[in-house]
Short mmCIF file of C-alpha atoms and ligand atoms in Angstrom, two decimals:
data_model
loop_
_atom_site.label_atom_id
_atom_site.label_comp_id
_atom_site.label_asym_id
_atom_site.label_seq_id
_atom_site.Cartn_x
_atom_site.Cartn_y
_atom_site.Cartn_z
CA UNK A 647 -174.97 -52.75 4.80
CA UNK A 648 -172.30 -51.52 2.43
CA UNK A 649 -172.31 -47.86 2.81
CA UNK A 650 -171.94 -45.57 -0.63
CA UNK A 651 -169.56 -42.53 -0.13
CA UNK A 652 -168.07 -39.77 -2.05
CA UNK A 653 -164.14 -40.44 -2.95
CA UNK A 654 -163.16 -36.84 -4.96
CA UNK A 655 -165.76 -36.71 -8.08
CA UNK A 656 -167.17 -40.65 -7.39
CA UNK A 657 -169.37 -42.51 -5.83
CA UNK A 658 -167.91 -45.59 -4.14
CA UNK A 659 -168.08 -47.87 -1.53
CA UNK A 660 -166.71 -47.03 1.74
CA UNK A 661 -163.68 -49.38 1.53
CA UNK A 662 -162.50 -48.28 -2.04
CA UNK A 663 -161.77 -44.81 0.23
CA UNK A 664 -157.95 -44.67 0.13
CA UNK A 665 -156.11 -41.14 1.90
CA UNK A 666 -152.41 -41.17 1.38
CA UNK A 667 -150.66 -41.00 4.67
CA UNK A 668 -149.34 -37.63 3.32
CA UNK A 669 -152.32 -35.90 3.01
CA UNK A 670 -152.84 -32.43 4.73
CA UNK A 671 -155.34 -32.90 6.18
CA UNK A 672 -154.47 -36.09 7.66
CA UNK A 673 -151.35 -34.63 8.65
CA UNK A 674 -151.99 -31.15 9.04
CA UNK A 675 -155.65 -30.56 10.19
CA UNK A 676 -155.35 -28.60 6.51
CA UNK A 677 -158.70 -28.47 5.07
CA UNK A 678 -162.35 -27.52 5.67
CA UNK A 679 -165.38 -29.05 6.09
CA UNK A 680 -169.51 -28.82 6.36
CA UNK A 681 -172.22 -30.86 7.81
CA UNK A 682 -175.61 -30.49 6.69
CA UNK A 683 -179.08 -31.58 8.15
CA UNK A 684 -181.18 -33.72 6.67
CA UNK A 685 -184.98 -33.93 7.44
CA UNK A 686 -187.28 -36.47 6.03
CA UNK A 687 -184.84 -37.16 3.18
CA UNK A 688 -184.29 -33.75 2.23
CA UNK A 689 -181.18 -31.41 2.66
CA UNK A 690 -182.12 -28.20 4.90
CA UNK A 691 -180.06 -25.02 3.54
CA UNK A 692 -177.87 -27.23 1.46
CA UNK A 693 -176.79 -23.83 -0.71
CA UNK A 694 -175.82 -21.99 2.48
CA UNK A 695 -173.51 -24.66 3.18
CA UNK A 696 -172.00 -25.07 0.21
CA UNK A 697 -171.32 -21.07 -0.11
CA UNK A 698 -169.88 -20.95 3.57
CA UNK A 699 -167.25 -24.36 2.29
CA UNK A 700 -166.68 -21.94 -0.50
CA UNK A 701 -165.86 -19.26 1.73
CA UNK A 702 -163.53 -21.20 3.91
CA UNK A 703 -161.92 -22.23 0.67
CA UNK A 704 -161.03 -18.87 0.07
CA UNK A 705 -160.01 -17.81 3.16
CA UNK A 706 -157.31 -20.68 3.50
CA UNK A 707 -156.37 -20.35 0.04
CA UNK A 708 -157.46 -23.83 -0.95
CA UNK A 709 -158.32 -24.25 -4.64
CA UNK A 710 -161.60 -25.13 -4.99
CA UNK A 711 -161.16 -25.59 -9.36
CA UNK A 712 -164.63 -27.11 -10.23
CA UNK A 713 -164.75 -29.30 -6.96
CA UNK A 714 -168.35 -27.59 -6.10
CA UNK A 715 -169.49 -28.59 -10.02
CA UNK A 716 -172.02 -31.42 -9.48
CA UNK A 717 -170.85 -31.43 -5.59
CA UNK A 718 -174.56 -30.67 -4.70
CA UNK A 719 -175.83 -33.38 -6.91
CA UNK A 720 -173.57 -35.90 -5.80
CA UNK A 721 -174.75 -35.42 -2.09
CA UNK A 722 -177.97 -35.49 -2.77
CA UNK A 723 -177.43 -39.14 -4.28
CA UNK A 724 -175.65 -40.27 -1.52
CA UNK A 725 -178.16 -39.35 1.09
CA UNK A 726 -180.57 -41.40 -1.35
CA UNK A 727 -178.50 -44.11 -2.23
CA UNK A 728 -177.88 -44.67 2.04
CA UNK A 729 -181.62 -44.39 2.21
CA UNK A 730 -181.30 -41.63 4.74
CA UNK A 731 -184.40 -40.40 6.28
CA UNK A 732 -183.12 -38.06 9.66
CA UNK A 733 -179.18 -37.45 9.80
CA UNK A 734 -176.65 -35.38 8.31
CA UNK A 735 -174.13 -35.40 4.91
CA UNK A 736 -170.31 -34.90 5.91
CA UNK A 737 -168.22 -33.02 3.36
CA UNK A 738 -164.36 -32.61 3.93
CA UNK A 739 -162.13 -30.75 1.12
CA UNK A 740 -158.08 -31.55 2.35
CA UNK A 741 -155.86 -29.21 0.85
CA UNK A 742 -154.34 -32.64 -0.99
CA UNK A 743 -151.39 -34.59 -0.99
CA UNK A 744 -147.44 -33.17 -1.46
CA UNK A 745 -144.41 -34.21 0.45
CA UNK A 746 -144.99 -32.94 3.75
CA UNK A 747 -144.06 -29.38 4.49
CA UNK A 748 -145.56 -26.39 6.58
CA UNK A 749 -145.94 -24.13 3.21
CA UNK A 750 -148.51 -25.77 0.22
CA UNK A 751 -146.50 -23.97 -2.11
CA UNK A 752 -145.12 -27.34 -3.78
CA UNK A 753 -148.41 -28.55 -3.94
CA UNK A 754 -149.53 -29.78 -7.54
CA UNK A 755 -152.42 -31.98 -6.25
CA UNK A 756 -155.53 -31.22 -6.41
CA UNK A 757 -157.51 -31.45 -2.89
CA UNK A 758 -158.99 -34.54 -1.39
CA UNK A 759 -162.58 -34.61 -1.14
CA UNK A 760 -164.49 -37.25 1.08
CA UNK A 761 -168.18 -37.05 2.05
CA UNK A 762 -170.26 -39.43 3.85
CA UNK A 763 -173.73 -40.14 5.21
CA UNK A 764 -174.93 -40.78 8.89
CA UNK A 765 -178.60 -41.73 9.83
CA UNK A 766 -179.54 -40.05 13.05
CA UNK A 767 -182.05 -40.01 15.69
CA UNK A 768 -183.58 -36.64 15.80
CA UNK A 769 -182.58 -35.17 19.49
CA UNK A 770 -186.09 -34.32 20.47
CA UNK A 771 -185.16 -35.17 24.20
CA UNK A 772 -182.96 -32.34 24.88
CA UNK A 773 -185.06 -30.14 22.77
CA UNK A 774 -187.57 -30.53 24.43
CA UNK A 775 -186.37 -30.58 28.06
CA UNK A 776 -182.72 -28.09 28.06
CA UNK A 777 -179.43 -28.92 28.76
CA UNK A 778 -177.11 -28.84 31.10
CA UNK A 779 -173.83 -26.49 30.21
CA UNK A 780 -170.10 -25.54 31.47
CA UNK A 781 -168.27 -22.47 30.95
CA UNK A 782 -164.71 -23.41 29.39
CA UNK A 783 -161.98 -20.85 28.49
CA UNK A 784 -162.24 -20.48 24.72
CA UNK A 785 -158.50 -21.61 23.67
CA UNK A 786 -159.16 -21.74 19.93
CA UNK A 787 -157.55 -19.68 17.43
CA UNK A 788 -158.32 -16.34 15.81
CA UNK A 789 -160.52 -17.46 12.83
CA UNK A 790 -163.05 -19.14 14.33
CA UNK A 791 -165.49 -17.98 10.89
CA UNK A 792 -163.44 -20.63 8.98
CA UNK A 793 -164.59 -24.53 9.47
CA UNK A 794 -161.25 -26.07 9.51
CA UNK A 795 -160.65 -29.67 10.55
CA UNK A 796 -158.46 -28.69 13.34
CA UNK A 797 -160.62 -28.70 16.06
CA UNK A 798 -158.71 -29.18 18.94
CA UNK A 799 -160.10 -26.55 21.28
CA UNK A 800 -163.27 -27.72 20.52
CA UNK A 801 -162.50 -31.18 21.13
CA UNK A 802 -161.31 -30.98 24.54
CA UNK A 803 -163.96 -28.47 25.42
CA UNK A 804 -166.54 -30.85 24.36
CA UNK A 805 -165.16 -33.25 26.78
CA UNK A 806 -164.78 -31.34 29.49
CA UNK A 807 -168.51 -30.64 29.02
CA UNK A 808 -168.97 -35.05 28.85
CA UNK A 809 -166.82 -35.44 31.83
CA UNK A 810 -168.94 -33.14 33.95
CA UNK A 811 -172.00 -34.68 32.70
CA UNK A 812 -172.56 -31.77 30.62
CA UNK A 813 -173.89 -31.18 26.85
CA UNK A 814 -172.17 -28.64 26.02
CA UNK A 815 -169.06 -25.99 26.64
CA UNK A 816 -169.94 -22.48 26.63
CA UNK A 817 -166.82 -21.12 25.16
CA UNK A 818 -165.42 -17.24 26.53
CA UNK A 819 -162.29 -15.23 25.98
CA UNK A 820 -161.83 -13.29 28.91
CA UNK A 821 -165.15 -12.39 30.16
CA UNK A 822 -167.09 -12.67 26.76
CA UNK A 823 -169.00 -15.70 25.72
CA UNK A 824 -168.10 -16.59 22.03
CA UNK A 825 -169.88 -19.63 21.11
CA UNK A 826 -170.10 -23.67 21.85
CA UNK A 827 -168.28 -25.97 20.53
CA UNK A 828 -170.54 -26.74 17.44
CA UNK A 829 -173.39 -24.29 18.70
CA UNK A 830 -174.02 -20.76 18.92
CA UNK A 831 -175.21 -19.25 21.93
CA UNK A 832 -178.27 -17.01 22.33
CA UNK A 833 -179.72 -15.63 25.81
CA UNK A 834 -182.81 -13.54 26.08
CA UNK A 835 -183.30 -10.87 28.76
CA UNK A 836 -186.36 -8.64 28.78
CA UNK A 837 -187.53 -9.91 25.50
CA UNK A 838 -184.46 -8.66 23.71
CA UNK A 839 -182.63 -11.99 21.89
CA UNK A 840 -178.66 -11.68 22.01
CA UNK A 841 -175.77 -13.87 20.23
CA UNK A 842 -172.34 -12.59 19.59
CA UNK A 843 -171.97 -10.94 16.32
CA UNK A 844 -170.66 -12.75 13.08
CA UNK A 845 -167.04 -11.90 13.64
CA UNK A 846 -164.25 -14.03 13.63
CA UNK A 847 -164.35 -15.19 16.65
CA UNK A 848 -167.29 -17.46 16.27
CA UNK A 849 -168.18 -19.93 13.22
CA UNK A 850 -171.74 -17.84 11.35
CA UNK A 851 -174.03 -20.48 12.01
CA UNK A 852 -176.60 -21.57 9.38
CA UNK A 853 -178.86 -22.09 12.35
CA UNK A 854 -177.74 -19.30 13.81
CA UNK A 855 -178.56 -16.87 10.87
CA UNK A 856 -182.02 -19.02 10.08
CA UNK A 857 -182.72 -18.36 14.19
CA UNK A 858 -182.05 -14.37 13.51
CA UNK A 859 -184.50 -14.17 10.24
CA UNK A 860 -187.11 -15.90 12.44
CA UNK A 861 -186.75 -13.37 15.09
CA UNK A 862 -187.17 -10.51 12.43
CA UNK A 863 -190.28 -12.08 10.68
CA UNK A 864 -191.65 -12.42 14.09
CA UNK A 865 -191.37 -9.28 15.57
CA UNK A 866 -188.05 -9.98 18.06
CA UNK A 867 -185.76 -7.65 18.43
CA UNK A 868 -182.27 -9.40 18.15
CA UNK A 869 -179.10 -7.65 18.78
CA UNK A 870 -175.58 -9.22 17.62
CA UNK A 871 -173.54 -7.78 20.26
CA UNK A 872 -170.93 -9.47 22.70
CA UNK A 873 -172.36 -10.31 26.07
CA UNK A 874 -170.46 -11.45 28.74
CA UNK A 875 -170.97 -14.26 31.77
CA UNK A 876 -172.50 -12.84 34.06
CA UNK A 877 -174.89 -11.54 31.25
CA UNK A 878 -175.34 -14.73 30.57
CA UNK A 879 -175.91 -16.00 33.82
CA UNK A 880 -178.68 -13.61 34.80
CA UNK A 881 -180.38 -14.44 31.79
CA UNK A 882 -184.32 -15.21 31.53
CA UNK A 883 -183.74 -17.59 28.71
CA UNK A 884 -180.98 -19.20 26.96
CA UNK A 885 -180.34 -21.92 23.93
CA UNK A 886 -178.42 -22.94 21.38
CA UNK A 887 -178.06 -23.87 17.88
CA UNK A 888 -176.39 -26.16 15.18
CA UNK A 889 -177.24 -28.59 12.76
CA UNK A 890 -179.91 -31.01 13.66
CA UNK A 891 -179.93 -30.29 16.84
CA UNK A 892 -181.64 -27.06 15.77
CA UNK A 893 -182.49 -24.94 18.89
CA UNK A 894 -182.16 -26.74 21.84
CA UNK A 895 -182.96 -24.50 25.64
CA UNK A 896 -180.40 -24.10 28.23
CA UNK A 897 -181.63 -25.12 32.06
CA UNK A 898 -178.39 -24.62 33.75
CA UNK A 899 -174.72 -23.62 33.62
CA UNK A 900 -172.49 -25.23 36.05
CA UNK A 901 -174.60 -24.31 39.40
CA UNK A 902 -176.47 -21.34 37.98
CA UNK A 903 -180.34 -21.81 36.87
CA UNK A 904 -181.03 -20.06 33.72
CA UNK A 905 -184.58 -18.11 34.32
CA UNK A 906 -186.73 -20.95 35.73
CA UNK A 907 -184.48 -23.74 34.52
CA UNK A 908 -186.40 -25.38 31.98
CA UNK A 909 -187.02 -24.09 28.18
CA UNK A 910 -188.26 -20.57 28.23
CA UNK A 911 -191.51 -19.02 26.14
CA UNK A 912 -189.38 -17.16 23.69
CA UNK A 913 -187.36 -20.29 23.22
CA UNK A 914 -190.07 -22.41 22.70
CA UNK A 915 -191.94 -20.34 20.32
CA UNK A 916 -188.74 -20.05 17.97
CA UNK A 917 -188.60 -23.72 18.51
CA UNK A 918 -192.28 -24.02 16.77
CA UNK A 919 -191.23 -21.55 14.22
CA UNK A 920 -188.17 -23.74 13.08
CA UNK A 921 -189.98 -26.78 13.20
CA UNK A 922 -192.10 -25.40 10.72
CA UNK A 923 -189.20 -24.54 7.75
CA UNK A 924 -187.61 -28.13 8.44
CA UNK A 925 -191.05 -30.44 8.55
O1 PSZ B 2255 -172.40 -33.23 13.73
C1 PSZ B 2255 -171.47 -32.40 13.83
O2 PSZ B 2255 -170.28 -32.74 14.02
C2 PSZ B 2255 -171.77 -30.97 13.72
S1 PSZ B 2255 -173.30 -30.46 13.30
C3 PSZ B 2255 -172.88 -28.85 13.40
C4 PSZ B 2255 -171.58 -28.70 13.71
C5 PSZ B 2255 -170.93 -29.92 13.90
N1 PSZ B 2255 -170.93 -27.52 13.88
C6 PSZ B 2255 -171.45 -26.26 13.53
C7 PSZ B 2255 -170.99 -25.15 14.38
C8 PSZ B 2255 -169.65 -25.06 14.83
O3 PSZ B 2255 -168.75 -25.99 14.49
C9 PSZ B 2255 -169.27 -23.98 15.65
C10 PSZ B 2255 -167.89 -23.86 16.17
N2 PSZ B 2255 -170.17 -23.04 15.98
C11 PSZ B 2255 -171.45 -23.10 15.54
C12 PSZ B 2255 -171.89 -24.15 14.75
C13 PSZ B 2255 -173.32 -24.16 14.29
O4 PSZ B 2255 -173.36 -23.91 12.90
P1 PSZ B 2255 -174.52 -24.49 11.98
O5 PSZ B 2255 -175.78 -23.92 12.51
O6 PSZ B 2255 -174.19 -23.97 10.63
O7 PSZ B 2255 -174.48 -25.96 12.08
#
């Protein structure tokens, strides 16, 4: 099947996609991006997306002009168009094209947008029985609240995690955990629910912030506060969160059992809550 795309402000076929071998983000790892969820053909928290590209616009001074004009609208066509029931929208801004050089200054472009559709088996396996995690020195940079494309530390980490039969890398700097790789990390001990504040040394996860409401409507106290390994390790319960794979338990990290090693009560009641905004 052909598959329709977004190329800038039109919709095209995938093969009418042309990126200039000069492009900064091809070159550079210059540019941001988002993934959104989408559930029985609709977009979950499409605006909240869309404001956090925004925000990493800002933050790495790319200029947005009227890029997000109609951007919503146009992804929503796609995602019909591809007939997409369960999957996920990919939007990328570049910073654009200019004769390559560290500084953008000479840049008269205007930036490269690309998004894309993928149809996608909902991961009800490992939400339903945990995962399996490694702890992995967290080597990224310093603005970790920005979705750039350069995603080398989270690349290798990710591996790592693959290579030792592993979903996931727990990321830490020094002794405390950050985040995953494209997760946040939650543990709960004595019925208190902890992740690491919204700082920027972790990406503000739509799931993650969704995850923190829930806790409030229900009646769980949540702290955002930096907890370190062995906090983590003694843990009674522990998951994470992302797009689509929406809260998904932790059983293990490297040899340590988390609680009983299989999804906790806490963790599974969120997990009914959640279900509930996204059927
Ligand atoms: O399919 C993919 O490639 C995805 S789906 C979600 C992500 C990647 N990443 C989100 C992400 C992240 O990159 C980091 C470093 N931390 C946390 C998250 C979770 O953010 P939300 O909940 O907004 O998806």
């Amino acid at each position: 099947m052909v598959q329709t795309v977004l190329f800038n402000n039109e919709i095209v076929s995938r093969k009418e996609v042309k990126i200039d071998l000069e492009d900064r983000g091809y070159q550079f790892g210059d540019g941001i991006y988002e993934v959104i969820g989408v559930y029985n053909t609709k977009t979950f928290k499409m605006a909240e997306h869309l404001k956090r590209l925004e925000r990493s616009a800002k933050e790495l001074r790319i200029t947005l002009g009227n890029i997000l004009e109609g951007l919503e609208a146009n992804l929503e066509k796609l995602i019909a168009l591809n007939g997409i029931n369960d999957g996920i929208v990919y939007v990328q801004v570049s910073r654009g094209v200019a004769p390559r050089a560290h500084q953008f200054s000479q840049l008269e472009a205007l930036p490269v947008v690309i998004a894309y559709t993928r149809e996608m088996e909902r991961p009800i396996e490992i939400q339903e029985k945990g995962v399996n995690c490694l702890l992995t020195e967290d080597i990224r940079w310093l603005r970790c609240d920005v979705k750039t494309l350069n995603l080398l530390g989270s690349v290798l980490a990710k591996q790592k995690a693959i290579d030792n039969s592993c979903y996931e890398s727990i990321l830490h700097r020094e002794n405390v955990v950050t985040e995953g790789t494209a997760t946040n990390v939650f543990i709960i001990k004595n019925q208190i629910v902890y992740t690491h504040p919204a700082d920027n040394f972790i990406l503000n996860g739509i799931t993650r912030s969704t995850v923190i409401d829930l806790c409030k409507e229900e009646g769980i106290k949540v702290v955002e506060e930096k907890f370190d390994k062995q906090q983590l390790l003694q843990a009674d319960e522990g998951f994470l969160t992302g797009t689509f794979i929406d809260i998904v338990p932790i059983n293990k990290i490297e040899e340590t059992v988390l609680g009983k090693g299989e999804p906790g009560r806490i963790t599974e009641y969120l997990q009914r809550k959640f279900n509930r905004l996204i059927n």
